[in-house]
Each structure stands twice: as structure tokens, then as C-alpha cells.
Amino acid sequence: MSRTRTAMLAALALVAGASGTAFAVVPGDVGAAAIPCTVDYKVQNQWDTGFTAAVTITNNGAAKSSWALKWSYAGNQKVTSGWNAKISQSGTAVTAANESYNGTLATGGSASFGFQGTYSGSNAIPATFTLDGVTCNVDDGGGGPTDPPDPTGPKVDNPYSGAKVYVNPEWSAKAAAEPGGSRISSQPTGVWLDRIAAINGANGGMGLRDHLDEALTQKGADELVVQLVIYNLPGRDCAALASNGELGPTEIDRYKTEYIDPIAAILADAKYAALRIVTTIEIDSLPNLVTNTGSRPTATPQCDVMKANGNYQKGVGYALNKLGDVANVYNYIDAGHHGWIGWDDNFAASATVMKEAATSEGATVNDVHGFITNTANYSALKENNFTINDSVAGKSVRESKWVDWNRYVDELSFAQAFRNQLVTTGFNSGIGMLIDTSRNGWGGAARPAGPGATTTVDTYVDGGRYDRRIHIGNWCNQSGAGLGERPQANPATGIDAYVWMKPPGESDGSSQAIDNDEGKGFDRMCDPTYTGNPRNGNNLSGALPNSPLSGHWFSAQFQELMKNAYPAL
């Protein structure tokens, strides 16, 4: 958990001895209800000269139509920017007043805001807060006088900065066994927890504790990031069949108690407190509720069910809440990719759904460190031969068949813009983005050396685009794809890291039906003979033949990715 302080103040007859230790009435004591307000102040991230903080006010008194929270710093902290409140500062005194949209504060209701600040020396949490002139209780829900010391300190702004990243020995061994595979077998990849059995180790493989123990060995005296994929929602992947999961649409309780709770308990073990644990939350889930429901031609009955029962939002919220309580866990929510939610109808709506999920089941936006795009997908990182603003023969690039009115032509521009949209929607301004580059390099002989012919907008885009898919909706084991940028920290503005979250060589799905006990179905988009559906413009799938179940090793795909890598191996 982020740095917090709990102290019951004057109305609870707080007693402070000479040592400064506070003794408080516990929540069940008489008089607790008399406190008119509670303030939860958390320092989320802190670095040498700055920090971000999140504040939640709970009103225990009469309903309010407006509010102003005040506090004073003991040090030289200065607020530099804020969100969801109008924040001003005079000397050490700070005032945070409501915005027009969050002034109503019902009895028992809460309002949250955040800010970024600077400091030098110490960054002590304020001792006293007043709401409209009345002193509040400062509380993080723990009920005791103070939190235990956090052995890892506050979260860093970017967990990848200055850190090594865990190399999964199981994937590394498979990669090294391939001809030429030793060139990349030492690269870090994500560990996929795609079913309950994966927690303890499925089919004799390494379990979560095995990976964390190995990570401690790899860490040595350095900082080290472990990348986990949390991937087992009820009714998982409602718009595709290849990655369906073991839990039915209504099995949210099993998801919580048999999947998330055991993972959270392991991650909270003090043995692993020195690791930086990045969790990527539920790949390919929330955007489905926007793009594949209702009257849209891409809608599926399964996605309509998940939108109606709300279990995607509940599951993601529960995961964020439980995992976010672990001091050294950094949660990143999946945010699709530009070829999915880059259109006007999908862009802001998807951010709204993600905010709904991040504020459900006890979660808050403070449990979200960032977002990840392009996981297990092929969207090119950067298209250099055309831009969204180009026009050819009187037509915008947006009118080309390939771009098809999307606002973005590549993943980097989309991730940076979507980050801004997420902040506008209410996420903290310090969030960072991850981009999965494990299969989006599009190198090799087919990579264009320059723009296409300016005969028409289609010849211009098709002749110049690096992404050589038949259609941007194609996602399964794509022919001609290559490894993309190698994993690296801080590669671009707003981007925490390029990552290989989906390990190269692991199949996206089987090209024919295969009986299995993993809950994975057969999706025709993995069949190279399939002529398509509305989600890929009724085009051929572009998939490689003879592919195994999703997540299983696919040598032909691994060789294809190495052959077409860009930058080249």
C-alpha cells in the first residue's frame, strides 16, 4: 500500500505523548460516528524531488453542495498540478475546492482528487485536515494508530526505470532450443496466469512462487521487475474463442476467491517485498463492452451477456483493489490497441468503461499505475511513411481502406493520445503506458523503404505501411509478422516501457479444433482458410497453418517472428 498515516484527531480525544505516538479510539468505539468527516491522504509515488498524492474525503455529516478541504505542510512541499479539485497554495497552506461536477457530497458520500508536487528533504504527511472549517479524522481504514513501516518505501514513478526485468526460464529454454533462438532467449517476457491451476503450476510447470523465487535469484543486488499477466475473467474474451477461459460468465465469486485472493496472498509475502511486481490486468476484456455489444455489427451474444452482468468491471475492480494493496505491485490495465479502440466511437467510451472498472469492488484510480496496449497484437509501433494528417488526390489518409476513418495509424501515437484521454476521464496524471512489441516489428523483405505511390490514397497507404496484415482486425498467428523493438524502459514520452508481455513463440490460437481441458475453443480467425467476419472486414484471416492451442509453443511462429524482426536480429 502507498505511504499513509492514520491518526484520530481532536474529536476522538487524541492523546499524544512526548514520543509523538498517537493513541486512537478504534472504529467500533462510542463517538466514532461523531467525526463529521474522514480524509484518506496517500503518497502514491515519490522520487528525489517530487511526488504524487491521492486524497479521498468522506462526509459523515449533513449533505453538502460544495466543499473545501484545507491542510498545511510541515516542510517545503509545493503543489504543482492537480485533478478533480481546484487546488491553491499560499505558503505552507493548501486549499482543495470542488470542481463543478463533484461538489455534491451526500451523507456518507466520498469525493476523490489528486495532485503532483515537489519537495526536498522530508515529505511528511499533513497532521490535520479541515473540511469547511471542521477538523476531520485522518484514516486509511486500518483502525490502528499508524501503519506498519513499508519496507520498500513508496512506489517509484516508473518501475522499469533503473531495473532489470525477469527472464522466464521456461520460455527462455524453449527459445534457446530453436535454431537461432539464443539471440533472444535472454529477453524478459510476461508470466501468464491464465487459469487457477497456473498459480501453483499447471502440468508440472513453474507456479507463481517458483517464478518469484527465481526472480529473487536473478535480482541479486539490483532492482528487478517481474511481469505477470492476470488473465482469467468470467466469460473471458467474449468476442473470440481461441482464448476463452475456464470460468463461466457468472462465476465471479470463483474468480475472486480461487484466483485473485490466492495471487494477492502470494504477492503480499514479505519475502518478495524487494521485487517490483508489474501486473497487467485482464487482456482483451473491457474494450469488448464498447465495441462488441448491442446493435453493432461486431456484437456477440457472449459480450452482451458480460455487459449485462457487469462481471468484467467487477472482476477488474476486484483485482485492482486486492493487488493494489500490495506495496510493491504496479497495476496496468489492458487498453486494447489502436486498431480496436482508435475510432471516434470507441476512444472516449473505452476510457469511461475502464474508469467504471477501476472504481468498482473497492478499487480506486489510485490502484492503477498505468495501462498496456497491443498485448498479443500486431499493430506497428510507428508508421513513418504516412501520417493521419496526409492527403492524396484530395482524400485524407483516414479515408483509405486500411485506416478506415481511424484517428491513429500506429500504436505509439495511439498510446500517447489514449493516456491523455484516460487522465481527462479521471485517472491520475502520473499514469504511464506500456506497449507490447513482441510481434509488431514487420521487418524482412516485405518492409517498405518509403511511401507508396500517390496515385490514390489507397496506393499511398498500402504501399508505405509497415503493417502487412490483410486487415487490421486480423490477430491470430499472422503470416509475415516480426519481432518488434526489444524491451526497454522510458522509450518515449508517456511510455514507461516497451515490453514483450506475450512471449514470442506462444500461439495465439489453434488453426483447427483441438480437445483440451483449458477452456480454449476454436476460433476461425486462426484458420488460414477462413474468409472472415465483420470484425476483419470479411477478409482472409492471414493466420499461419498448423497452429496449436493458444499459449502453447508454436515453432513456426517463433521462426517467422525472428526472420522478420525489426530491428533485425
PDB file of C-alpha atoms in Angstrom, residues 23-286:
ATOM      1  CA  PHE A  23      -3.385   6.597  20.650  1.00  0.00           C
ATOM      2  CA  ALA A  24      -6.763   6.432  18.987  1.00  0.00           C
ATOM      3  CA  VAL A  25     -10.293   5.293  19.576  1.00  0.00           C
ATOM      4  CA  VAL A  26     -10.855   2.266  17.374  1.00  0.00           C
ATOM      5  CA  PRO A  27     -13.666   2.407  14.796  1.00  0.00           C
ATOM      6  CA  GLY A  28     -16.128   0.449  16.956  1.00  0.00           C
ATOM      7  CA  ASP A  29     -15.811   2.790  19.963  1.00  0.00           C
ATOM      8  CA  VAL A  30     -18.544   5.161  21.052  1.00  0.00           C
ATOM      9  CA  GLY A  31     -18.073   8.562  19.489  1.00  0.00           C
ATOM     10  CA  ALA A  32     -16.566   7.433  16.198  1.00  0.00           C
ATOM     11  CA  ALA A  33     -19.728   8.366  14.328  1.00  0.00           C
ATOM     12  CA  ALA A  34     -19.476  11.910  15.669  1.00  0.00           C
ATOM     13  CA  ILE A  35     -16.486  12.689  13.463  1.00  0.00           C
ATOM     14  CA  PRO A  36     -18.000  14.840  10.684  1.00  0.00           C
ATOM     15  CA  CYS A  37     -15.506  13.824   8.019  1.00  0.00           C
ATOM     16  CA  THR A  38     -12.667  11.440   7.210  1.00  0.00           C
ATOM     17  CA  VAL A  39      -9.666  12.126   4.993  1.00  0.00           C
ATOM     18  CA  ASP A  40      -7.522   9.452   3.349  1.00  0.00           C
ATOM     19  CA  TYR A  41      -4.259  11.027   2.087  1.00  0.00           C
ATOM     20  CA  LYS A  42      -1.838   8.719   0.266  1.00  0.00           C
ATOM     21  CA  VAL A  43       1.505   9.482  -1.315  1.00  0.00           C
ATOM     22  CA  GLN A  44       1.326   7.223  -4.359  1.00  0.00           C
ATOM     23  CA  ASN A  45       4.667   7.814  -5.996  1.00  0.00           C
ATOM     24  CA  GLN A  46       7.744   9.629  -4.727  1.00  0.00           C
ATOM     25  CA  TRP A  47      11.113  10.398  -6.288  1.00  0.00           C
ATOM     26  CA  ASP A  48      14.076  12.630  -5.384  1.00  0.00           C
ATOM     27  CA  THR A  49      12.332  15.974  -5.865  1.00  0.00           C
ATOM     28  CA  GLY A  50       8.672  15.204  -6.418  1.00  0.00           C
ATOM     29  CA  PHE A  51       5.643  13.105  -5.599  1.00  0.00           C
ATOM     30  CA  THR A  52       2.032  12.404  -6.485  1.00  0.00           C
ATOM     31  CA  ALA A  53      -0.706  12.094  -3.896  1.00  0.00           C
ATOM     32  CA  ALA A  54      -4.317  10.923  -3.840  1.00  0.00           C
ATOM     33  CA  VAL A  55      -6.905  12.242  -1.407  1.00  0.00           C
ATOM     34  CA  THR A  56     -10.375  10.897  -0.603  1.00  0.00           C
ATOM     35  CA  ILE A  57     -12.853  12.812   1.557  1.00  0.00           C
ATOM     36  CA  THR A  58     -15.765  11.025   3.226  1.00  0.00           C
ATOM     37  CA  ASN A  59     -18.569  13.196   4.569  1.00  0.00           C
ATOM     38  CA  ASN A  60     -20.129  11.823   7.766  1.00  0.00           C
ATOM     39  CA  GLY A  61     -22.240  14.931   8.420  1.00  0.00           C
ATOM     40  CA  ALA A  62     -25.044  16.749   6.628  1.00  0.00           C
ATOM     41  CA  ALA A  63     -25.076  16.626   2.841  1.00  0.00           C
ATOM     42  CA  LYS A  64     -23.065  19.332   1.065  1.00  0.00           C
ATOM     43  CA  SER A  65     -23.463  21.044  -2.296  1.00  0.00           C
ATOM     44  CA  SER A  66     -19.881  22.324  -2.252  1.00  0.00           C
ATOM     45  CA  TRP A  67     -16.756  21.704  -0.186  1.00  0.00           C
ATOM     46  CA  ALA A  68     -13.241  22.910   0.522  1.00  0.00           C
ATOM     47  CA  LEU A  69     -10.530  20.852   2.205  1.00  0.00           C
ATOM     48  CA  LYS A  70      -7.566  22.609   3.833  1.00  0.00           C
ATOM     49  CA  TRP A  71      -4.251  21.474   5.280  1.00  0.00           C
ATOM     50  CA  SER A  72      -0.756  22.799   5.947  1.00  0.00           C
ATOM     51  CA  TYR A  73       2.586  21.188   5.228  1.00  0.00           C
ATOM     52  CA  ALA A  74       5.328  20.944   7.809  1.00  0.00           C
ATOM     53  CA  GLY A  75       8.013  21.060   5.095  1.00  0.00           C
ATOM     54  CA  ASN A  76       8.559  22.834   1.798  1.00  0.00           C
ATOM     55  CA  GLN A  77       6.105  20.824  -0.316  1.00  0.00           C
ATOM     56  CA  LYS A  78       4.600  22.703  -3.264  1.00  0.00           C
ATOM     57  CA  VAL A  79       1.587  21.553  -5.278  1.00  0.00           C
ATOM     58  CA  THR A  80       2.342  21.962  -8.986  1.00  0.00           C
ATOM     59  CA  SER A  81      -0.757  20.494 -10.640  1.00  0.00           C
ATOM     60  CA  GLY A  82      -3.938  18.706  -9.666  1.00  0.00           C
ATOM     61  CA  TRP A  83      -7.015  16.933 -10.955  1.00  0.00           C
ATOM     62  CA  ASN A  84     -10.647  16.607  -9.821  1.00  0.00           C
ATOM     63  CA  ALA A  85     -10.260  19.628  -7.499  1.00  0.00           C
ATOM     64  CA  LYS A  86      -9.289  23.299  -7.697  1.00  0.00           C
ATOM     65  CA  ILE A  87      -6.076  23.410  -5.667  1.00  0.00           C
ATOM     66  CA  SER A  88      -4.371  26.594  -4.480  1.00  0.00           C
ATOM     67  CA  GLN A  89      -1.475  27.170  -2.106  1.00  0.00           C
ATOM     68  CA  SER A  90      -0.249  30.095  -0.016  1.00  0.00           C
ATOM     69  CA  GLY A  91       2.986  29.401   1.814  1.00  0.00           C
ATOM     70  CA  THR A  92       2.506  26.035   3.505  1.00  0.00           C
ATOM     71  CA  ALA A  93      -1.316  26.292   3.477  1.00  0.00           C
ATOM     72  CA  VAL A  94      -3.192  24.362   0.770  1.00  0.00           C
ATOM     73  CA  THR A  95      -6.868  24.549  -0.198  1.00  0.00           C
ATOM     74  CA  ALA A  96      -8.588  21.997  -2.435  1.00  0.00           C
ATOM     75  CA  ALA A  97     -12.103  23.018  -3.516  1.00  0.00           C
ATOM     76  CA  ASN A  98     -14.602  21.015  -5.518  1.00  0.00           C
ATOM     77  CA  GLU A  99     -14.961  21.223  -9.269  1.00  0.00           C
ATOM     78  CA  SER A 100     -18.402  21.975 -10.732  1.00  0.00           C
ATOM     79  CA  TYR A 101     -19.055  18.293 -11.326  1.00  0.00           C
ATOM     80  CA  ASN A 102     -18.154  16.903  -7.874  1.00  0.00           C
ATOM     81  CA  GLY A 103     -19.437  19.465  -5.402  1.00  0.00           C
ATOM     82  CA  THR A 104     -22.306  17.305  -4.157  1.00  0.00           C
ATOM     83  CA  LEU A 105     -21.240  15.311  -1.111  1.00  0.00           C
ATOM     84  CA  ALA A 106     -24.065  13.271   0.402  1.00  0.00           C
ATOM     85  CA  THR A 107     -24.029  11.990   3.966  1.00  0.00           C
ATOM     86  CA  GLY A 108     -21.687   9.027   3.822  1.00  0.00           C
ATOM     87  CA  GLY A 109     -20.553  10.058   0.348  1.00  0.00           C
ATOM     88  CA  SER A 110     -16.969  10.465  -0.835  1.00  0.00           C
ATOM     89  CA  ALA A 111     -15.034  12.585  -3.287  1.00  0.00           C
ATOM     90  CA  SER A 112     -11.515  11.932  -4.552  1.00  0.00           C
ATOM     91  CA  PHE A 113      -8.849  14.110  -6.138  1.00  0.00           C
ATOM     92  CA  GLY A 114      -5.126  14.009  -6.711  1.00  0.00           C
ATOM     93  CA  PHE A 115      -2.140  16.205  -7.343  1.00  0.00           C
ATOM     94  CA  GLN A 116       1.544  16.337  -8.135  1.00  0.00           C
ATOM     95  CA  GLY A 117       4.036  18.266  -6.024  1.00  0.00           C
ATOM     96  CA  THR A 118       7.662  18.997  -5.324  1.00  0.00           C
ATOM     97  CA  TYR A 119       9.667  18.754  -2.107  1.00  0.00           C
ATOM     98  CA  SER A 120      13.172  18.495  -0.716  1.00  0.00           C
ATOM     99  CA  GLY A 121      14.290  16.833   2.481  1.00  0.00           C
ATOM    100  CA  SER A 122      11.299  15.122   4.078  1.00  0.00           C
ATOM    101  CA  ASN A 123       7.789  14.742   2.703  1.00  0.00           C
ATOM    102  CA  ALA A 124       5.749  14.293   5.872  1.00  0.00           C
ATOM    103  CA  ILE A 125       2.024  13.708   5.552  1.00  0.00           C
ATOM    104  CA  PRO A 126      -0.033  16.605   6.975  1.00  0.00           C
ATOM    105  CA  ALA A 127      -1.245  16.027  10.516  1.00  0.00           C
ATOM    106  CA  THR A 128      -4.536  17.925  10.311  1.00  0.00           C
ATOM    107  CA  PHE A 129      -7.196  18.432   7.664  1.00  0.00           C
ATOM    108  CA  THR A 130     -10.329  20.596   7.875  1.00  0.00           C
ATOM    109  CA  LEU A 131     -13.397  20.279   5.670  1.00  0.00           C
ATOM    110  CA  ASP A 132     -15.293  23.575   5.509  1.00  0.00           C
ATOM    111  CA  GLY A 133     -13.562  24.597   8.733  1.00  0.00           C
ATOM    112  CA  VAL A 134     -14.251  21.382  10.686  1.00  0.00           C
ATOM    113  CA  THR A 135     -11.368  19.092  11.697  1.00  0.00           C
ATOM    114  CA  CYS A 136     -11.535  15.647  10.095  1.00  0.00           C
ATOM    115  CA  ASN A 137     -10.313  12.243  11.111  1.00  0.00           C
ATOM    116  CA  VAL A 138      -7.319  11.083   9.048  1.00  0.00           C
ATOM    117  CA  ASP A 139      -7.867   7.428   8.236  1.00  0.00           C
ATOM    118  CA  ASP A 140      -6.792   4.711   5.804  1.00  0.00           C
ATOM    119  CA  GLY A 141      -9.302   2.186   7.107  1.00  0.00           C
ATOM    120  CA  GLY A 142      -6.764   0.329   9.195  1.00  0.00           C
ATOM    121  CA  GLY A 143      -8.249   1.297  12.554  1.00  0.00           C
ATOM    122  CA  GLY A 144      -4.882   1.467  14.331  1.00  0.00           C
ATOM    123  CA  PRO A 145      -2.771   4.466  15.258  1.00  0.00           C
ATOM    124  CA  THR A 146      -0.197   4.062  12.475  1.00  0.00           C
ATOM    125  CA  ASP A 147       0.565   1.825   9.525  1.00  0.00           C
ATOM    126  CA  PRO A 148       3.493  -0.550   9.873  1.00  0.00           C
ATOM    127  CA  PRO A 149       6.620   0.648   8.090  1.00  0.00           C
ATOM    128  CA  ASP A 150       6.698  -0.084   4.375  1.00  0.00           C
ATOM    129  CA  PRO A 151       9.976  -1.958   3.762  1.00  0.00           C
ATOM    130  CA  THR A 152      10.055  -0.966   0.109  1.00  0.00           C
ATOM    131  CA  GLY A 153       9.155   2.691   0.573  1.00  0.00           C
ATOM    132  CA  PRO A 154       6.681   4.445  -1.717  1.00  0.00           C
ATOM    133  CA  LYS A 155       6.133   3.260  -5.263  1.00  0.00           C
ATOM    134  CA  VAL A 156       8.502   4.654  -7.855  1.00  0.00           C
ATOM    135  CA  ASP A 157       7.144   6.642 -10.763  1.00  0.00           C
ATOM    136  CA  ASN A 158       8.230   4.085 -13.364  1.00  0.00           C
ATOM    137  CA  PRO A 159       9.003   0.580 -12.082  1.00  0.00           C
ATOM    138  CA  TYR A 160      11.090  -0.184 -15.184  1.00  0.00           C
ATOM    139  CA  SER A 161      13.500   2.718 -14.627  1.00  0.00           C
ATOM    140  CA  GLY A 162      16.870   1.513 -13.401  1.00  0.00           C
ATOM    141  CA  ALA A 163      15.680  -2.085 -13.139  1.00  0.00           C
ATOM    142  CA  LYS A 164      16.368  -5.416 -14.787  1.00  0.00           C
ATOM    143  CA  VAL A 165      13.312  -7.391 -15.928  1.00  0.00           C
ATOM    144  CA  TYR A 166      12.666 -11.045 -15.108  1.00  0.00           C
ATOM    145  CA  VAL A 167      13.610 -13.656 -17.707  1.00  0.00           C
ATOM    146  CA  ASN A 168      11.176 -16.574 -17.534  1.00  0.00           C
ATOM    147  CA  PRO A 169      13.416 -19.677 -17.559  1.00  0.00           C
ATOM    148  CA  GLU A 170      10.668 -21.854 -19.049  1.00  0.00           C
ATOM    149  CA  TRP A 171      10.222 -19.568 -22.066  1.00  0.00           C
ATOM    150  CA  SER A 172      13.961 -18.941 -22.313  1.00  0.00           C
ATOM    151  CA  ALA A 173      14.677 -22.673 -22.579  1.00  0.00           C
ATOM    152  CA  LYS A 174      12.136 -23.116 -25.385  1.00  0.00           C
ATOM    153  CA  ALA A 175      13.526 -20.113 -27.249  1.00  0.00           C
ATOM    154  CA  ALA A 176      17.132 -21.260 -26.849  1.00  0.00           C
ATOM    155  CA  ALA A 177      16.236 -24.710 -28.190  1.00  0.00           C
ATOM    156  CA  GLU A 178      15.101 -23.176 -31.505  1.00  0.00           C
ATOM    157  CA  PRO A 179      17.646 -22.646 -34.310  1.00  0.00           C
ATOM    158  CA  GLY A 180      18.822 -19.060 -33.855  1.00  0.00           C
ATOM    159  CA  GLY A 181      16.740 -18.669 -30.709  1.00  0.00           C
ATOM    160  CA  SER A 182      19.706 -17.926 -28.472  1.00  0.00           C
ATOM    161  CA  ARG A 183      19.746 -14.427 -29.995  1.00  0.00           C
ATOM    162  CA  ILE A 184      16.668 -13.510 -27.991  1.00  0.00           C
ATOM    163  CA  SER A 185      16.327 -16.202 -25.302  1.00  0.00           C
ATOM    164  CA  SER A 186      17.628 -13.824 -22.621  1.00  0.00           C
ATOM    165  CA  GLN A 187      14.882 -11.264 -23.245  1.00  0.00           C
ATOM    166  CA  PRO A 188      12.291 -10.666 -20.490  1.00  0.00           C
ATOM    167  CA  THR A 189       8.724 -11.803 -21.147  1.00  0.00           C
ATOM    168  CA  GLY A 190       5.458 -11.904 -19.215  1.00  0.00           C
ATOM    169  CA  VAL A 191       4.356 -14.798 -16.995  1.00  0.00           C
ATOM    170  CA  TRP A 192       0.744 -15.654 -17.874  1.00  0.00           C
ATOM    171  CA  LEU A 193      -1.543 -16.770 -15.036  1.00  0.00           C
ATOM    172  CA  ASP A 194      -4.322 -17.835 -17.398  1.00  0.00           C
ATOM    173  CA  ARG A 195      -6.163 -20.265 -15.100  1.00  0.00           C
ATOM    174  CA  ILE A 196      -6.398 -21.182 -11.452  1.00  0.00           C
ATOM    175  CA  ALA A 197      -4.001 -24.123 -11.858  1.00  0.00           C
ATOM    176  CA  ALA A 198      -1.266 -21.770 -13.109  1.00  0.00           C
ATOM    177  CA  ILE A 199      -0.927 -20.283  -9.620  1.00  0.00           C
ATOM    178  CA  ASN A 200       0.608 -23.483  -8.280  1.00  0.00           C
ATOM    179  CA  GLY A 201       1.994 -24.621 -11.628  1.00  0.00           C
ATOM    180  CA  ALA A 202      -0.042 -26.257 -14.388  1.00  0.00           C
ATOM    181  CA  ASN A 203       1.055 -29.577 -15.894  1.00  0.00           C
ATOM    182  CA  GLY A 204       4.235 -29.698 -13.839  1.00  0.00           C
ATOM    183  CA  GLY A 205       5.321 -26.185 -14.813  1.00  0.00           C
ATOM    184  CA  MET A 206       6.525 -23.389 -12.561  1.00  0.00           C
ATOM    185  CA  GLY A 207       3.946 -21.803 -10.263  1.00  0.00           C
ATOM    186  CA  LEU A 208       3.798 -18.189  -9.126  1.00  0.00           C
ATOM    187  CA  ARG A 209       6.028 -18.746  -6.086  1.00  0.00           C
ATOM    188  CA  ASP A 210       8.538 -20.600  -8.268  1.00  0.00           C
ATOM    189  CA  HIS A 211       8.771 -17.598 -10.569  1.00  0.00           C
ATOM    190  CA  LEU A 212       9.089 -15.130  -7.692  1.00  0.00           C
ATOM    191  CA  ASP A 213      11.795 -17.233  -6.038  1.00  0.00           C
ATOM    192  CA  GLU A 214      13.690 -17.368  -9.318  1.00  0.00           C
ATOM    193  CA  ALA A 215      13.226 -13.612  -9.661  1.00  0.00           C
ATOM    194  CA  LEU A 216      14.924 -13.075  -6.316  1.00  0.00           C
ATOM    195  CA  THR A 217      17.885 -15.066  -7.598  1.00  0.00           C
ATOM    196  CA  GLN A 218      18.038 -13.029 -10.815  1.00  0.00           C
ATOM    197  CA  LYS A 219      17.668  -9.797  -8.863  1.00  0.00           C
ATOM    198  CA  GLY A 220      20.835 -10.018  -6.797  1.00  0.00           C
ATOM    199  CA  ALA A 221      21.648  -6.537  -5.511  1.00  0.00           C
ATOM    200  CA  ASP A 222      19.828  -4.821  -8.397  1.00  0.00           C
ATOM    201  CA  GLU A 223      16.246  -3.707  -8.834  1.00  0.00           C
ATOM    202  CA  LEU A 224      14.154  -6.208 -10.773  1.00  0.00           C
ATOM    203  CA  VAL A 225      10.694  -6.120 -12.358  1.00  0.00           C
ATOM    204  CA  VAL A 226       8.540  -9.259 -12.580  1.00  0.00           C
ATOM    205  CA  GLN A 227       5.793  -9.080 -15.236  1.00  0.00           C
ATOM    206  CA  LEU A 228       2.590 -11.016 -14.530  1.00  0.00           C
ATOM    207  CA  VAL A 229      -0.494 -11.307 -16.737  1.00  0.00           C
ATOM    208  CA  ILE A 230      -3.706 -11.593 -14.705  1.00  0.00           C
ATOM    209  CA  TYR A 231      -5.986 -13.329 -17.174  1.00  0.00           C
ATOM    210  CA  ASN A 232      -8.944 -15.426 -16.041  1.00  0.00           C
ATOM    211  CA  LEU A 233     -12.102 -13.308 -16.035  1.00  0.00           C
ATOM    212  CA  PRO A 234     -15.505 -14.988 -16.022  1.00  0.00           C
ATOM    213  CA  GLY A 235     -16.690 -15.301 -19.622  1.00  0.00           C
ATOM    214  CA  ARG A 236     -13.192 -14.360 -20.778  1.00  0.00           C
ATOM    215  CA  ASP A 237     -12.623 -12.982 -24.280  1.00  0.00           C
ATOM    216  CA  CYS A 238     -16.276 -12.800 -25.247  1.00  0.00           C
ATOM    217  CA  ALA A 239     -15.569 -11.792 -28.876  1.00  0.00           C
ATOM    218  CA  ALA A 240     -13.201 -14.668 -29.663  1.00  0.00           C
ATOM    219  CA  LEU A 241     -12.986 -18.356 -28.936  1.00  0.00           C
ATOM    220  CA  ALA A 242      -9.272 -19.173 -29.015  1.00  0.00           C
ATOM    221  CA  SER A 243      -8.644 -17.646 -25.594  1.00  0.00           C
ATOM    222  CA  ASN A 244     -11.873 -18.440 -23.796  1.00  0.00           C
ATOM    223  CA  GLY A 245     -11.235 -19.342 -20.172  1.00  0.00           C
ATOM    224  CA  GLU A 246     -12.241 -21.839 -17.548  1.00  0.00           C
ATOM    225  CA  LEU A 247     -14.791 -19.664 -15.723  1.00  0.00           C
ATOM    226  CA  GLY A 248     -18.341 -19.230 -16.940  1.00  0.00           C
ATOM    227  CA  PRO A 249     -19.970 -15.785 -17.279  1.00  0.00           C
ATOM    228  CA  THR A 250     -21.489 -15.856 -13.774  1.00  0.00           C
ATOM    229  CA  GLU A 251     -18.556 -17.326 -11.838  1.00  0.00           C
ATOM    230  CA  ILE A 252     -17.328 -14.030 -10.394  1.00  0.00           C
ATOM    231  CA  ASP A 253     -17.107 -15.470  -6.868  1.00  0.00           C
ATOM    232  CA  ARG A 254     -14.729 -18.210  -8.021  1.00  0.00           C
ATOM    233  CA  TYR A 255     -12.648 -15.582  -9.785  1.00  0.00           C
ATOM    234  CA  LYS A 256     -12.333 -13.648  -6.535  1.00  0.00           C
ATOM    235  CA  THR A 257     -11.778 -16.448  -4.031  1.00  0.00           C
ATOM    236  CA  GLU A 258      -9.986 -19.104  -6.082  1.00  0.00           C
ATOM    237  CA  TYR A 259      -7.949 -16.881  -8.376  1.00  0.00           C
ATOM    238  CA  ILE A 260      -7.338 -13.285  -7.245  1.00  0.00           C
ATOM    239  CA  ASP A 261      -7.219 -13.898  -3.487  1.00  0.00           C
ATOM    240  CA  PRO A 262      -4.504 -16.598  -3.685  1.00  0.00           C
ATOM    241  CA  ILE A 263      -2.424 -14.470  -6.075  1.00  0.00           C
ATOM    242  CA  ALA A 264      -2.712 -11.449  -3.784  1.00  0.00           C
ATOM    243  CA  ALA A 265      -1.690 -13.530  -0.765  1.00  0.00           C
ATOM    244  CA  ILE A 266       1.460 -14.749  -2.503  1.00  0.00           C
ATOM    245  CA  LEU A 267       2.423 -11.302  -3.772  1.00  0.00           C
ATOM    246  CA  ALA A 268       1.969  -9.880  -0.266  1.00  0.00           C
ATOM    247  CA  ASP A 269       4.503 -12.302   1.215  1.00  0.00           C
ATOM    248  CA  ALA A 270       7.269 -10.176   2.780  1.00  0.00           C
ATOM    249  CA  LYS A 271       9.792 -12.498   1.142  1.00  0.00           C
ATOM    250  CA  TYR A 272       9.035 -10.782  -2.183  1.00  0.00           C
ATOM    251  CA  ALA A 273       8.848  -7.194  -0.931  1.00  0.00           C
ATOM    252  CA  ALA A 274      12.054  -6.160  -2.710  1.00  0.00           C
ATOM    253  CA  LEU A 275      10.719  -7.097  -6.167  1.00  0.00           C
ATOM    254  CA  ARG A 276       8.871  -4.659  -8.386  1.00  0.00           C
ATOM    255  CA  ILE A 277       5.843  -6.662  -9.494  1.00  0.00           C
ATOM    256  CA  VAL A 278       4.037  -5.404 -12.607  1.00  0.00           C
ATOM    257  CA  THR A 279       0.574  -6.891 -13.085  1.00  0.00           C
ATOM    258  CA  THR A 280      -1.173  -6.474 -16.428  1.00  0.00           C
ATOM    259  CA  ILE A 281      -4.860  -6.836 -15.769  1.00  0.00           C
ATOM    260  CA  GLU A 282      -7.166  -8.904 -17.958  1.00  0.00           C
ATOM    261  CA  ILE A 283      -6.013  -8.630 -21.549  1.00  0.00           C
ATOM    262  CA  ASP A 284      -8.723  -8.097 -24.200  1.00  0.00           C
ATOM    263  CA  SER A 285     -11.634  -7.657 -21.829  1.00  0.00           C
ATOM    264  CA  LEU A 286     -13.033  -4.180 -21.142  1.00  0.00           C
TER     265      LEU A 286
END
